[in-house]
Structure formats: structure tokens, C-alpha cells
Short mmCIF file of C-alpha atoms in Angstrom, two decimals:
data_model
loop_
_atom_site.label_atom_id
_atom_site.label_comp_id
_atom_site.label_asym_id
_atom_site.label_seq_id
_atom_site.Cartn_x
_atom_site.Cartn_y
_atom_site.Cartn_z
CA MET A 1 -10.11 -18.79 72.07
CA ALA A 2 -8.78 -16.23 74.96
CA THR A 3 -11.20 -15.81 77.75
CA GLU A 4 -10.94 -12.57 79.35
CA VAL A 5 -9.44 -12.29 82.77
CA ALA A 6 -11.80 -9.67 85.05
CA PRO A 7 -9.56 -7.25 86.61
CA ALA A 8 -8.81 -7.31 90.06
CA PRO A 9 -10.72 -5.13 92.46
CA PRO A 10 -8.72 -2.23 94.23
CA ALA A 11 -7.42 -3.44 97.56
CA PRO A 12 -9.19 -1.40 100.49
CA PRO A 13 -7.26 1.36 101.75
CA VAL A 14 -5.00 1.14 104.58
CA ARG A 15 -6.18 3.03 107.48
CA PRO A 16 -3.90 3.15 110.78
CA ALA A 17 -5.45 2.76 114.19
CA PRO A 18 -7.48 5.75 115.26
CA GLY A 19 -4.79 8.43 117.09
CA ALA A 20 -1.82 6.44 115.04
CA ALA A 21 -1.18 8.89 112.14
CA PRO A 22 2.05 10.21 112.61
CA GLY A 23 0.78 13.97 112.46
CA GLN A 24 -1.27 13.42 115.07
CA VAL A 25 1.49 13.04 117.81
CA ALA A 26 2.86 16.66 117.51
CA ALA A 27 -0.88 18.49 118.74
CA PRO A 28 -1.35 16.41 121.39
CA LEU A 29 2.29 16.78 122.66
CA ALA A 30 2.05 20.60 122.35
CA GLY A 31 -1.60 20.67 124.00
CA PHE A 32 -0.26 18.65 127.14
CA ALA A 33 3.13 21.14 127.14
CA LEU A 34 0.87 24.05 127.30
CA SER A 35 -1.73 22.56 129.77
CA ALA A 36 1.07 21.76 131.76
CA VAL A 37 2.58 25.31 131.75
CA LEU A 38 -0.81 26.94 132.67
CA ALA A 39 -1.86 24.47 135.24
CA LEU A 40 1.21 25.04 137.06
CA ALA A 41 1.32 28.58 137.05
CA LEU A 42 -2.30 28.56 138.48
CA ALA A 43 -0.93 25.80 140.87
CA LEU A 44 1.58 28.16 142.39
CA ARG A 45 -0.38 31.08 142.60
CA ALA A 46 -3.70 29.82 143.34
CA PRO A 47 -3.86 26.36 144.40
CA THR A 48 -6.99 26.51 146.38
CA GLY A 49 -9.27 28.05 143.73
CA LEU A 50 -7.53 26.14 140.93
CA ALA A 51 -8.54 23.01 143.14
CA VAL A 52 -12.09 24.10 144.38
CA LEU A 53 -12.87 26.08 140.74
CA GLY A 54 -11.69 23.19 138.84
CA LEU A 55 -13.65 20.40 140.71
CA ALA A 56 -16.86 22.81 139.98
CA THR A 57 -16.46 23.28 136.22
CA PHE A 58 -15.17 19.84 135.25
CA GLY A 59 -15.91 17.30 138.23
CA LEU A 60 -18.92 16.15 136.96
CA LEU A 61 -18.37 16.30 133.37
CA HIS A 62 -15.26 14.35 133.43
CA ASN A 63 -17.07 11.88 135.37
CA VAL A 64 -19.34 11.04 132.69
CA LEU A 65 -16.52 11.19 130.06
CA GLU A 66 -14.11 8.69 131.78
CA LEU A 67 -17.01 6.45 132.35
CA ARG A 68 -17.88 6.65 128.64
CA TYR A 69 -14.37 5.97 127.68
CA VAL A 70 -13.61 3.21 130.33
CA ALA A 71 -16.90 1.25 129.38
CA GLY A 72 -16.42 1.60 125.60
CA ARG A 73 -12.76 0.74 125.56
CA PHE A 74 -12.66 -1.92 127.81
CA ALA A 75 -16.44 -3.32 127.01
CA ALA A 76 -15.19 -6.99 127.59
CA VAL A 77 -14.03 -6.04 130.61
CA LEU A 78 -16.84 -4.19 132.26
CA ALA A 79 -19.45 -6.71 131.60
CA GLY A 80 -21.82 -9.80 132.55
CA PRO A 81 -21.35 -10.98 135.94
CA LEU A 82 -18.23 -9.16 136.92
CA LEU A 83 -19.69 -5.84 136.26
CA ARG A 84 -23.18 -6.53 138.11
CA LEU A 85 -20.76 -7.14 141.35
CA LEU A 86 -18.68 -4.39 140.86
CA LEU A 87 -21.79 -2.15 140.85
CA VAL A 88 -23.08 -3.76 143.78
CA LEU A 89 -19.52 -2.96 145.65
CA VAL A 90 -19.58 0.55 144.25
CA THR A 91 -22.85 1.28 145.24
CA GLY A 92 -21.94 0.12 148.68
CA ILE A 93 -19.21 2.75 148.62
CA VAL A 94 -21.91 5.41 147.30
CA LEU A 95 -23.98 4.63 150.70
CA CYS A 96 -20.85 5.04 152.71
CA ARG A 97 -19.94 8.49 151.36
CA LEU A 98 -23.54 9.59 152.04
CA LEU A 99 -23.19 8.78 155.91
CA PRO A 100 -21.69 11.36 158.10
CA PRO A 101 -17.90 10.87 158.02
CA SER A 102 -17.12 8.27 160.81
CA ARG A 103 -14.51 5.91 161.79
CA VAL A 104 -17.01 3.00 161.12
CA SER A 105 -18.26 4.47 157.34
CA GLN A 106 -14.39 4.96 156.24
CA SER A 107 -13.69 1.08 157.34
CA ALA A 108 -16.79 0.38 155.47
CA GLU A 109 -15.79 2.28 152.37
CA ILE A 110 -12.10 0.64 153.08
CA LEU A 111 -13.27 -2.91 153.42
CA LEU A 112 -15.95 -2.71 149.74
CA ALA A 113 -12.66 -1.00 148.16
CA TYR A 114 -10.60 -4.36 148.82
CA GLY A 115 -13.51 -6.42 148.34
CA LEU A 116 -13.95 -4.77 144.62
CA LEU A 117 -9.94 -5.55 144.10
CA ALA A 118 -10.24 -9.02 145.29
CA ALA A 119 -13.38 -9.83 142.98
CA ALA A 120 -11.46 -8.42 139.95
CA CYS A 121 -8.44 -10.65 140.62
CA ARG A 122 -10.92 -13.60 141.20
CA TYR A 123 -12.08 -12.76 137.55
CA GLY A 124 -8.89 -12.03 135.77
CA LEU A 125 -6.16 -14.15 137.45
CA ARG A 126 -8.41 -17.57 136.95
CA GLY A 127 -5.82 -20.10 135.72
CA ARG A 128 -2.91 -18.21 137.79
CA PRO A 129 -2.79 -19.75 140.92
CA ARG A 130 0.63 -18.39 142.32
CA LEU A 131 -0.04 -15.06 140.94
CA SER A 132 -3.32 -14.84 142.60
CA THR A 133 -2.24 -16.33 145.73
CA GLY A 134 0.41 -13.66 145.90
CA ILE A 135 -1.95 -10.84 145.04
CA ALA A 136 -4.32 -12.38 148.01
CA VAL A 137 -1.56 -11.95 150.75
CA LEU A 138 -0.87 -8.36 149.14
CA LEU A 139 -4.50 -7.16 149.67
CA LEU A 140 -4.70 -8.75 152.89
CA GLY A 141 -1.27 -6.71 154.15
CA ALA A 142 -2.70 -3.42 152.19
CA GLY A 143 -6.00 -4.10 153.62
CA ALA A 144 -4.91 -4.15 157.27
CA ALA A 145 -2.62 -1.08 156.89
CA SER A 146 -5.25 0.93 155.18
CA LEU A 147 -7.73 -0.16 158.36
CA ALA A 148 -5.09 0.57 160.73
CA PHE A 149 -4.15 4.30 159.28
CA PRO A 150 -7.23 5.45 157.19
CA ALA A 151 -6.01 8.96 156.97
CA TYR A 152 -3.11 7.81 155.06
CA HIS A 153 -5.18 5.40 152.96
CA PHE A 154 -7.47 8.43 151.51
CA VAL A 155 -4.67 10.87 151.19
CA VAL A 156 -2.90 8.47 149.19
CA LEU A 157 -5.75 7.63 147.02
CA ALA A 158 -6.69 11.09 146.54
CA HIS A 159 -3.18 11.78 144.88
CA LEU A 160 -3.59 8.40 142.96
CA HIS A 161 -6.46 9.09 141.28
CA ASN A 162 -4.97 11.77 139.93
CA VAL A 163 -1.81 9.95 138.45
CA VAL A 164 -4.16 7.03 137.30
CA PRO A 165 -4.27 8.65 133.91
CA LEU A 166 -0.47 7.73 133.03
CA LEU A 167 -1.75 4.16 132.51
CA PHE A 168 -4.61 4.90 130.07
CA LEU A 169 -2.31 7.23 128.31
CA ALA A 170 0.45 4.44 128.19
CA GLU A 171 -2.12 1.94 126.70
CA TRP A 172 -2.91 4.64 124.50
CA SER A 173 0.38 5.09 123.15
CA ARG A 174 0.68 1.53 122.18
CA ARG A 175 -0.81 1.97 118.97
CA LEU A 176 1.43 4.92 118.02
CA PRO A 177 3.90 3.92 115.17
CA ARG A 178 6.41 6.34 116.08
CA GLY A 179 7.39 9.19 118.49
CA ARG A 180 5.95 6.74 121.54
CA ALA A 181 9.20 7.51 123.79
CA VAL A 182 8.87 11.36 123.47
CA PHE A 183 4.75 10.77 124.03
CA LEU A 184 5.66 9.01 127.21
CA ALA A 185 8.45 11.18 128.19
CA VAL A 186 5.92 14.06 128.41
CA GLN A 187 2.99 12.44 130.25
CA CYS A 188 6.27 11.29 132.87
CA GLY A 189 7.29 14.98 133.23
CA TRP A 190 3.77 16.09 134.18
CA VAL A 191 2.76 13.41 135.97
CA LEU A 192 5.84 12.67 137.83
CA LEU A 193 8.36 15.43 137.51
CA VAL A 194 6.53 18.63 137.90
CA PRO A 195 5.25 17.03 141.56
CA ALA A 196 8.31 16.03 142.57
CA LEU A 197 9.65 19.65 141.90
CA LEU A 198 6.86 21.26 143.83
CA LEU A 199 7.36 18.81 146.77
CA SER A 200 11.16 19.42 146.85
CA GLY A 201 10.74 22.96 147.74
CA LEU A 202 12.20 24.29 144.54
CA LEU A 203 9.50 26.48 143.74
CA ASP A 204 8.76 27.32 147.17
CA GLY A 205 9.70 30.74 146.15
CA LEU A 206 6.67 30.93 143.65
CA LEU A 207 4.50 29.36 145.39
CA SER A 208 1.64 31.80 146.87
CA ARG A 209 1.32 31.36 150.77
CA PRO A 210 -2.56 31.67 152.45
CA ALA A 211 -2.01 35.23 153.80
CA ASP A 212 -1.12 36.48 150.51
CA GLY A 213 -3.49 38.42 148.69
CA TRP A 214 -6.25 36.62 147.31
CA ALA A 215 -5.78 33.84 149.94
CA SER A 216 -6.67 35.94 152.78
CA GLY A 217 -10.13 35.50 154.67
CA TRP A 218 -11.98 32.72 154.00
CA ALA A 219 -9.63 31.70 151.30
CA SER A 220 -7.38 31.01 153.94
CA GLY A 221 -9.35 28.61 155.91
CA TRP A 222 -10.07 26.90 152.90
CA THR A 223 -6.45 26.49 152.27
CA ASP A 224 -5.59 25.04 155.48
CA ARG A 225 -8.27 22.93 155.21
CA LEU A 226 -7.63 21.38 151.91
CA ALA A 227 -3.82 21.10 152.61
CA ALA A 228 -4.97 19.25 155.40
CA ALA A 229 -6.96 16.61 153.47
CA TYR A 230 -4.21 15.90 151.12
CA THR A 231 -1.35 15.69 153.33
CA PRO A 232 0.04 12.75 155.09
CA PRO A 233 -0.78 14.11 158.95
CA ALA A 234 2.93 13.41 159.73
CA TRP A 235 3.99 15.62 157.55
CA LEU A 236 1.73 18.39 157.98
CA THR A 237 3.24 21.74 158.44
CA PRO A 238 2.10 24.73 156.74
CA GLU A 239 4.74 24.95 153.82
CA VAL A 240 4.43 20.90 153.51
CA GLY A 241 0.70 21.21 153.47
CA LEU A 242 0.81 24.13 150.78
CA ARG A 243 2.91 21.54 148.66
CA PHE A 244 0.87 18.93 148.52
CA LEU A 245 -2.11 21.68 147.88
CA ALA A 246 -0.53 22.78 144.89
CA VAL A 247 0.24 18.85 143.67
CA PHE A 248 -3.41 18.38 143.97
CA ALA A 249 -4.22 21.14 142.25
CA PHE A 250 -1.74 20.51 139.29
CA LEU A 251 -2.61 16.99 138.70
CA GLN A 252 -6.37 17.44 139.12
CA THR A 253 -6.46 19.97 136.45
CA MET A 254 -4.07 17.88 133.92
CA HIS A 255 -6.54 15.02 134.82
CA TYR A 256 -9.41 17.15 133.48
CA VAL A 257 -6.78 17.65 130.20
CA VAL A 258 -7.00 13.85 129.61
CA TRP A 259 -10.47 13.00 130.18
CA VAL A 260 -12.25 16.18 128.84
CA TRP A 261 -10.12 16.82 126.09
CA PHE A 262 -7.58 14.32 124.84
CA LEU A 263 -8.95 10.96 125.11
CA PRO A 264 -12.19 12.06 123.56
CA ARG A 265 -10.40 13.77 120.49
CA TYR A 266 -8.02 11.04 120.12
CA ALA A 267 -9.78 8.03 120.83
CA PRO A 268 -12.89 8.77 119.72
CA GLU A 269 -13.39 4.75 118.53
CA ALA A 270 -13.89 4.78 122.84
CA ALA A 271 -16.97 6.78 122.74
CA GLU A 272 -18.44 4.96 119.26
CA ARG A 273 -18.44 1.65 121.18
CA PHE A 274 -20.30 3.33 124.29
CA ASP A 275 -22.48 4.77 121.94
CA ALA A 276 -23.39 1.46 120.50
CA ARG A 277 -23.60 0.03 123.90
CA VAL A 278 -25.82 3.13 125.27
CA PRO A 279 -27.40 4.64 122.86
CA ALA A 280 -29.44 6.96 124.93
CA LEU A 281 -26.19 8.55 125.61
CA ARG A 282 -24.64 8.80 122.27
CA GLY A 283 -22.75 11.37 120.74
CA VAL A 284 -23.16 14.77 122.12
CA ARG A 285 -25.81 13.77 124.77
CA ALA A 286 -23.03 12.42 127.15
CA TRP A 287 -21.45 15.99 127.10
CA LEU A 288 -24.38 17.59 127.45
CA LEU A 289 -25.45 15.39 130.64
CA GLY A 290 -21.79 16.10 131.94
CA ALA A 291 -22.06 19.91 131.43
CA GLY A 292 -26.01 20.25 132.79
CA ALA A 293 -25.14 18.16 135.81
CA GLY A 294 -22.01 20.04 136.65
CA LEU A 295 -23.85 23.46 136.52
CA LEU A 296 -26.40 21.83 138.90
CA LEU A 297 -23.48 20.89 141.00
CA ALA A 298 -22.11 24.40 140.86
CA LEU A 299 -25.15 26.09 142.20
CA LEU A 300 -25.40 23.51 144.91
CA PHE A 301 -21.56 24.34 145.56
CA ALA A 302 -22.43 28.19 145.77
CA VAL A 303 -25.56 27.92 148.34
CA ASP A 304 -23.99 24.88 150.64
CA TYR A 305 -20.34 23.79 149.64
CA ALA A 306 -20.37 21.21 151.84
CA GLN A 307 -23.78 19.66 150.61
CA GLY A 308 -22.35 19.70 147.15
CA ARG A 309 -18.74 17.95 148.34
CA SER A 310 -20.98 15.11 150.10
CA LEU A 311 -23.05 14.53 146.82
CA TYR A 312 -19.98 14.79 144.57
CA ALA A 313 -18.09 12.40 146.61
CA ALA A 314 -20.88 9.85 146.21
CA LEU A 315 -21.45 10.40 142.78
CA ALA A 316 -18.10 10.26 141.54
CA SER A 317 -17.65 6.64 143.52
CA TYR A 318 -18.54 4.92 140.02
CA HIS A 319 -16.02 6.82 137.71
CA ALA A 320 -13.28 6.11 140.33
CA TYR A 321 -13.93 2.49 141.62
CA LEU A 322 -14.76 1.05 137.80
CA GLU A 323 -11.32 2.02 136.81
CA PHE A 324 -10.07 -0.72 139.28
CA PRO A 325 -10.72 -3.94 136.75
CA VAL A 326 -9.34 -2.32 134.13
CA LEU A 327 -6.32 -0.96 135.51
CA LEU A 328 -4.97 -3.83 137.68
CA MET A 329 -4.95 -6.05 134.66
CA LEU A 330 -3.27 -3.74 132.64
CA VAL A 331 -0.54 -3.59 135.39
CA LEU A 332 -0.43 -7.40 135.74
CA GLY A 333 -0.55 -7.93 132.29
CA ALA A 334 -3.10 -10.94 132.53
CA GLY A 335 -4.30 -11.86 129.10
CA ASP A 336 -1.98 -12.53 126.19
CA SER A 337 -3.86 -9.97 124.24
CA LEU A 338 -2.84 -6.77 126.10
CA GLY A 339 -0.48 -5.28 123.34
CA ALA A 340 -2.18 -6.23 120.72
CA GLY A 341 -5.39 -4.40 120.77
CA ALA A 342 -3.45 -1.28 119.98
CA SER A 343 -1.35 -2.67 116.78
CA LEU A 344 -1.43 -0.93 113.97
CA GLY A 345 -4.64 -2.05 111.84
CA HIS A 346 -6.62 -2.64 114.68
CA SER A 347 -9.42 -0.56 116.41
CA ALA A 348 -8.48 0.91 120.08
CA GLY A 349 -10.05 -1.69 122.29
CA ASP A 350 -10.33 -5.02 120.33
CA SER A 351 -7.59 -7.08 121.79
CA LEU A 352 -7.21 -5.38 125.26
CA GLY A 353 -10.97 -5.53 125.64
CA ASP A 354 -11.00 -9.50 125.50
CA SER A 355 -8.63 -9.54 128.93
CA ALA A 356 -10.35 -8.77 132.17
CA GLY A 357 -8.80 -6.40 134.82
CA VAL A 358 -8.46 -4.47 137.70
CA GLY A 359 -6.45 -1.20 138.06
CA ALA A 360 -5.65 0.86 141.61
CA ARG A 361 -7.79 4.07 141.68
CA ALA A 362 -10.00 5.06 144.47
CA GLY A 363 -9.70 8.70 145.62
CA SER A 364 -11.87 9.27 148.96
CA GLU A 365 -13.86 12.47 149.51
CA ARG A 366 -12.80 12.29 153.26
CA SER A 367 -9.72 12.41 155.39
CA ALA A 368 -9.73 10.66 159.10
CA ASP A 369 -11.06 13.36 160.41
CA GLY A 370 -13.82 14.45 157.88
CA ALA A 371 -12.12 16.94 155.73
CA GLU A 372 -12.76 16.94 152.23
CA VAL A 373 -10.66 14.81 149.42
CA ASN A 374 -11.43 15.37 145.65
CA VAL A 375 -12.18 12.38 143.40
#
């Protein structure tokens, strides 16, 4: 008697990792290219306006969205005792930024920042004593240099903050089945090539001077102040300062493009993991929080710009310094699963989330003389 064989159930559809579909590569590339062209045009013609108005419009919104991405994408890193320790250290930095600018408050912030890196290394490099020793020596040397030259420390970190998205974009691109080299080339173009062109002086003929039209009067004063905040003191001249200001305004704008447009759209799984972790801010609520807080900040800027900058400087510490654990681990390659989490068939965050980390990124809001530096 023949036995009936039940038909095999249909195989489940194979879905690529979020953002990995070939058709999705062209759209973000076009978006980045268009954004870079527009940002460069504005940075050349109105660097001060772009820096100030960009901060007022997108500053707090990108803080919220960046924290959502990092906390969701790297949930296993930013968790448990390490997260609690990091929050204590960053809260100390917040208090330093709320104090009147002085050598003491700046030195305290520098020490807390390097303490943050040391703590992350301790958690992330256990079992790797030689690398841990080498990193400890490097941190001691860098910390001593930062304490000796705080003005350079904060200028470097202000620009470094805007370069940090390159590492997150490189990590995201691991999921691409093809076109990764082109994607990374475009990112390196706006992160490295455009600033190099601006600093070289080749675009000086297109760069607006403080005395040009819109930059007259009070705007000229702000241009000088911001240029001093974003330029290494030894290189500060009117021409070089304006170049560094244009670099900052351009990179800050592209920084917002990454956090407000690209990663929310092309890495939605990070937001989903954050929603599961913090249900009170799920979905559109995070956007409403960022937009509402940004509107209040913009009003404060209009009433008392200095007070608004001080408040923003303090609040921005959390999104700035909590990147350290993730990025340092990405740079050091700690954890065997760093590359696996972005492979096809894995949701972003599964493997990489299991490795600990620390990354570089602390853009202080003040130079040694109290000038403002955006984060």
C-alpha cells in the first residue's frame, strides 16, 4: 500500500540585510553627492550662517537620532556596568560644560574624556594584555598632550566629531553585496577630499570674506570668533581661519545629513531595536522630541545666544561621548564578530553588537580662551 508523502512546506523567502538591496545603493549615493554640492556652496558663500543656523535647526534633533541609532545598533556594547560607568563619566563632563569656561573646568573635562576611553578599553580589551598595555601608554601620552595644550585638544576634537560618521558609514557598508567600494569612495570624498581642497586654498576665490555683503556688522564679529574656535592657534590668520570655518560648516552640515537622513532611512533596524529598549520614545516620538527640543533651543538662541550655546554644549556631551565605546572597538577590531554582523542575512547589529567598543569622538564646545566649538 503506497504511502502518501506530504508536500514539503515552501521555503521562506530570503531577505537581504536591511539596506543591502542593490537598488538601494544608487539613491543614497545620489543623495550624498547632491548634499555635498549644496553644503559646499553654502560653506563657501556663508560659512558663519551655515554653522550657526545649522546648529539651531538640526543640533538637538541629530543628538536624539544619533543616540537612538548608537543605542539600538550597539545595544550589547552600551549596556550593563559599562553603560552605567560611561553615563557617570559623561555626566561629569556635562557639569564641567555648565561651569564658566576656565582652565580648571577644561582640564577636568579632558581627564574625564580620557577616563572614558580607559574604562572602555578595560571592558573591551580583556584577555589582550599587550594591546591593553600599548593603548594605556598611548592614552597617557595623548592625555598629557591634551592637558598641556587644551586649545589644540578642543579644536581637533571639534573637527574630529564631524569626521566620525565615516566610521559608522563604513561599518554600515559591510552589508552591501556590491558597490561598497564606490559607496566608501563617495564618503571619503566629502569627509577627506573636500576639506583638503578648502584648506589648500584652491577655493579661496569662491570663499566669502567677513567684509562681503551679508558678513558685515555683527556677522563679521561672529565669523572671527568662530574661525578662532575652529583653527589651531598657531595657524590662526584671517585667511586660514576662514578656511577652517568653511571646513567646519561643510562637515557639520554633512554630519547632519548622515544622522537625520541617511541612517534613519537606510538602517531602520537600529531604530526598531531602540524602540524595544526604550518604548517611551518609539517611532515618531523620538523625532518629535528632537524637533521640539530644537525649537526651544532656537528660541533660546534668539533671546540669548551665549546661554543657548552653553546649554547645548552640556546636552550634546551625551551623544558625543557615548560614541567612544563603539568607535574605539571598531578601530581596534576587538571581537571576532565585527564583520559578521553586516553580512547578508543578518540584521544590522546582531554580531557587531556582541563586541565591546570605544571610539573617538568628543567635540568640546569651548576652546582654551572660552570661544565656542560646536558638537
